[in-house]
PDB file of C-alpha atoms in Angstrom:
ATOM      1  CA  UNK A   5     -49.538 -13.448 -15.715  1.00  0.00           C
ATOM      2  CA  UNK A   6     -50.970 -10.436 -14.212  1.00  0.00           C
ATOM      3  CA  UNK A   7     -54.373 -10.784 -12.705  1.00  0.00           C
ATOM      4  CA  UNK A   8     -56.749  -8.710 -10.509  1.00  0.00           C
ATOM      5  CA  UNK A   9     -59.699 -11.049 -10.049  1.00  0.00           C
ATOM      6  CA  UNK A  10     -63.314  -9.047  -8.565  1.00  0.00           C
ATOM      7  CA  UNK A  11     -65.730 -10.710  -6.157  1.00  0.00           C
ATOM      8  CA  UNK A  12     -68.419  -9.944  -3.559  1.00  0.00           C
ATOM      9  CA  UNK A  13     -70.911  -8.640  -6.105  1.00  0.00           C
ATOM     10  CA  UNK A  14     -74.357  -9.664  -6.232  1.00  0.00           C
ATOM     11  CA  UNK A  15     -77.944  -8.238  -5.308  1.00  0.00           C
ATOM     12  CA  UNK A  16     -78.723  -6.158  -2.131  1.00  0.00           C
ATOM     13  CA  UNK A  17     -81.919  -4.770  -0.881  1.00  0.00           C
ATOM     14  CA  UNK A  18     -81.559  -0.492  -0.514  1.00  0.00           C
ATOM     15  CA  UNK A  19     -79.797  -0.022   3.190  1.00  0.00           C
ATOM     16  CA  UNK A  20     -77.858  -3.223   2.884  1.00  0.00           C
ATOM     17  CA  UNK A  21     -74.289  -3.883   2.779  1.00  0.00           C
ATOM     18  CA  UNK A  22     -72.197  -5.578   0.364  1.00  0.00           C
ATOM     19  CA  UNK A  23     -68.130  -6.162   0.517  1.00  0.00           C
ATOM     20  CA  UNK A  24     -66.435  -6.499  -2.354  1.00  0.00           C
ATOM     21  CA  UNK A  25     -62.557  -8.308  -2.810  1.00  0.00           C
ATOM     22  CA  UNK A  26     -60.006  -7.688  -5.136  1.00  0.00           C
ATOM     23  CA  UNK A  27     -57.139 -10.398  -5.501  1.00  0.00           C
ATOM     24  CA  UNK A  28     -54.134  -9.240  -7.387  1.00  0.00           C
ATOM     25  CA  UNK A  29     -51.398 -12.025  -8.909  1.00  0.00           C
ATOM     26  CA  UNK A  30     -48.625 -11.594 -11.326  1.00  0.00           C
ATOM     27  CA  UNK A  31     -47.400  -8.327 -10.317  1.00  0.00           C
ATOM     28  CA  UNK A  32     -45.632  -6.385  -6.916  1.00  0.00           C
ATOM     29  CA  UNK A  33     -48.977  -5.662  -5.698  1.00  0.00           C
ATOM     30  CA  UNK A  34     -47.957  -3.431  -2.362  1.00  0.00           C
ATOM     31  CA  UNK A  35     -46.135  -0.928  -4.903  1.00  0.00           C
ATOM     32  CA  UNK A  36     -49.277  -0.312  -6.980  1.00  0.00           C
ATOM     33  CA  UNK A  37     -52.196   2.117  -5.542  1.00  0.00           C
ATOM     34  CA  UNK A  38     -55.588   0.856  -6.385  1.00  0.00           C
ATOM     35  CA  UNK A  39     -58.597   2.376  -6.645  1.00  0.00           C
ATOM     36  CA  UNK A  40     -62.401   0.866  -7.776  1.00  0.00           C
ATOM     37  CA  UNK A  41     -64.020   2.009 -10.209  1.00  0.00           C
ATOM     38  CA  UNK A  42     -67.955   2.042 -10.950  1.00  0.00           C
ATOM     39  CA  UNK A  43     -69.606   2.409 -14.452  1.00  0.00           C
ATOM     40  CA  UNK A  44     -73.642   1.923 -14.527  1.00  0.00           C
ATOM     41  CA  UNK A  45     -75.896   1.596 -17.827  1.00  0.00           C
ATOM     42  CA  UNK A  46     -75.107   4.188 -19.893  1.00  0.00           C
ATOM     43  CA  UNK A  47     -72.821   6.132 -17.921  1.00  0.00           C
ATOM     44  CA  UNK A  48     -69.426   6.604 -18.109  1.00  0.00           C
ATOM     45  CA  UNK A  49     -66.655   4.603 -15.641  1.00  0.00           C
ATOM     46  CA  UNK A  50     -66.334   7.045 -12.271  1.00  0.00           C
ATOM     47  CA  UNK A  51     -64.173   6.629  -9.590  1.00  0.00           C
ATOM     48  CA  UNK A  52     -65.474   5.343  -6.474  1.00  0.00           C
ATOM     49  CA  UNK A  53     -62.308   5.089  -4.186  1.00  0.00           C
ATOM     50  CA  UNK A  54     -58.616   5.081  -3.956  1.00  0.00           C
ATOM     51  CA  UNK A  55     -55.683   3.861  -1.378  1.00  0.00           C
ATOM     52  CA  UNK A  56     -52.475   4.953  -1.825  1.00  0.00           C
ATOM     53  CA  UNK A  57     -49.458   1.938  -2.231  1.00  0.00           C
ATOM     54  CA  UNK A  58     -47.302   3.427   0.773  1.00  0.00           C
ATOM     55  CA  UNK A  59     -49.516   4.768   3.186  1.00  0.00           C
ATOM     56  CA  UNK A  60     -52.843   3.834   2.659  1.00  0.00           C
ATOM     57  CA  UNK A  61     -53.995   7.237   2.023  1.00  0.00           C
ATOM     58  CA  UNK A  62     -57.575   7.208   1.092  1.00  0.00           C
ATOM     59  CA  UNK A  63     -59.906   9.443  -1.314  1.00  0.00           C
ATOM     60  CA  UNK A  64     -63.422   9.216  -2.359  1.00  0.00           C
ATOM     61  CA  UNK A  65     -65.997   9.919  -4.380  1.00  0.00           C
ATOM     62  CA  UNK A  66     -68.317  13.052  -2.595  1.00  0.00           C
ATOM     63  CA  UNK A  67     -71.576  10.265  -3.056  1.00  0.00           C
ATOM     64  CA  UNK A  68     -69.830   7.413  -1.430  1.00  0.00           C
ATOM     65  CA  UNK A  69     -68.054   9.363   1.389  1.00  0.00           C
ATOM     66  CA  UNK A  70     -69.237   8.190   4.891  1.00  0.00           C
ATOM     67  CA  UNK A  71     -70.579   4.848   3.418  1.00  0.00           C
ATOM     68  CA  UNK A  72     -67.862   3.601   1.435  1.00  0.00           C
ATOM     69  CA  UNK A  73     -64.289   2.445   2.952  1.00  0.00           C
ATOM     70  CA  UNK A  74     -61.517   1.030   0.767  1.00  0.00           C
ATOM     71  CA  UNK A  75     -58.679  -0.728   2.384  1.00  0.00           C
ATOM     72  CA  UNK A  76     -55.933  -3.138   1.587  1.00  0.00           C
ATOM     73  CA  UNK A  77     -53.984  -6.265   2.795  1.00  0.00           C
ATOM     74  CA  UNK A  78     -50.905  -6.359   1.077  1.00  0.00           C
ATOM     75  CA  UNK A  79     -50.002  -9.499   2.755  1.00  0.00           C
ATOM     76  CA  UNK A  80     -53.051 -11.367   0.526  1.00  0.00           C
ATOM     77  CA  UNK A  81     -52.120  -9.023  -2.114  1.00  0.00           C
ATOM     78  CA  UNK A  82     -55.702  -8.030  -1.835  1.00  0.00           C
ATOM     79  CA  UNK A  83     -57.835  -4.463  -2.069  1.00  0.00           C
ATOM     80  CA  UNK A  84     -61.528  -4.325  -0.163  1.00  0.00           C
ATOM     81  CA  UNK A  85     -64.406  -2.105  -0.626  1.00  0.00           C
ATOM     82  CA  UNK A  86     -66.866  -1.683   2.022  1.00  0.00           C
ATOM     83  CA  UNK A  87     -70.132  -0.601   0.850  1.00  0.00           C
ATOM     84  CA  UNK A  88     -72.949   0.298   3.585  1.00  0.00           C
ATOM     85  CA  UNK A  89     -76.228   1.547   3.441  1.00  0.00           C
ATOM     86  CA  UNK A  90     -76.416   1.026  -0.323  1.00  0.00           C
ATOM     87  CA  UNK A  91     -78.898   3.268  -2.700  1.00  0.00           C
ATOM     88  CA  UNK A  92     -80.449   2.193  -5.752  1.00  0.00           C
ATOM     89  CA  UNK A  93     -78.331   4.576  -7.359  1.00  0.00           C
ATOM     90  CA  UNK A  94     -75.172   2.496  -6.185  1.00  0.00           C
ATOM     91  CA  UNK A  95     -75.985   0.019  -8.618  1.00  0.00           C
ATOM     92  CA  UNK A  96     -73.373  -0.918 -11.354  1.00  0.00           C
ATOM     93  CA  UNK A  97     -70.316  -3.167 -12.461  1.00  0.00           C
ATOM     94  CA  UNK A  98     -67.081  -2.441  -9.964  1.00  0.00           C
ATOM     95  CA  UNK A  99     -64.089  -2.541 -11.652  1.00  0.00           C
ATOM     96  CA  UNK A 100     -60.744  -2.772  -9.193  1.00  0.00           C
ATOM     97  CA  UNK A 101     -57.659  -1.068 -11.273  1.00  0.00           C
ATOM     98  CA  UNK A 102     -54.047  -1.333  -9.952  1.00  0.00           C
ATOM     99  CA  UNK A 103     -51.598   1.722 -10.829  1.00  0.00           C
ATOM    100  CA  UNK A 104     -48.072   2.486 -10.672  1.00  0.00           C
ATOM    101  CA  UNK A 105     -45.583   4.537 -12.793  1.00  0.00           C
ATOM    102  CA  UNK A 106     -46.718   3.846 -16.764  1.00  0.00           C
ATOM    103  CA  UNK A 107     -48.194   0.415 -15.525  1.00  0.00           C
ATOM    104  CA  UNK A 108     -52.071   0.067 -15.317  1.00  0.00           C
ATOM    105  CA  UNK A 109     -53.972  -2.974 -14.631  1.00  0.00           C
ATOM    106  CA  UNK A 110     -57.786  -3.655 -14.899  1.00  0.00           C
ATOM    107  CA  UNK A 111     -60.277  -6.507 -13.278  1.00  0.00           C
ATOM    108  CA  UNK A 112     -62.826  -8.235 -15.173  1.00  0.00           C
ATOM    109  CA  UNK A 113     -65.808  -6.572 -13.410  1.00  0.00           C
ATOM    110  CA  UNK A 114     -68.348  -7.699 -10.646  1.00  0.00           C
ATOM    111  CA  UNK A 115     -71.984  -6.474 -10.572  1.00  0.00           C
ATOM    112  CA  UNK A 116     -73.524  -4.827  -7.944  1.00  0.00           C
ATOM    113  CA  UNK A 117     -77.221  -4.628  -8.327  1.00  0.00           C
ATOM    114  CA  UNK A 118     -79.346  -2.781  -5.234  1.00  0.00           C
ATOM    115  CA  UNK A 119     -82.667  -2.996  -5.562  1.00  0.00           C
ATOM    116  CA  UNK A 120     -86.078  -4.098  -3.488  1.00  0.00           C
TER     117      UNK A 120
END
């Protein structure tokens, strides 16, 4: 059964930091590149940040760049996303999404909420 399971979420004050975790089961996870997603009220779902399966080569979003870093442990079948100095604006569910070939896989969701 395949499985990417979110956590980390929760409420931070503006300036703060939160990590969030993604765990991946049921699949080959070092062959997939992964990316999080972000989609706030009303908005449609934007990329945040991506990390290539092979090399770890990284991309993001021109609003998170500098404050955001994604990385992976393939060993725990696991993706991160560092979030630092968090704005109001950063506030929305994070979706983790797994990719490879015609194969696409999608977490459940964990809300990040940044307000004082």
């Amino acid at each position: 059964q395949v499985q990417l399971v979110e956590s980390g979420g929760g409420l931070v004050q503006p300036g703060g930091s939160l990590r969030l975790a993604c765990a991946a089961s049921g699949f080959t996870f070092s062959s997939y590149a992964t990316r999080w997603y972000r989609q706030a009220p009303g908005q449609e779902r934007e990329l945040v940040a991506g990390i290539g399966s092979a090399y770890g080569v990284t991309n993001y979003a021109d609003s998170v760049k500098g404050r955001f870093t994604i990385s992976r442990d393939n060993a725990k079948n696991t993706v991160y996303l560092q979030m630092n100095s968090l704005k109001p604006e950063d506030t929305a569910v994070y979706y983790c999404n797994a990719h490879y070939s015609l194969y696409e896989y999608w977490g459940q969701g964990t809300q990040v909420t940044v307000s004082s």
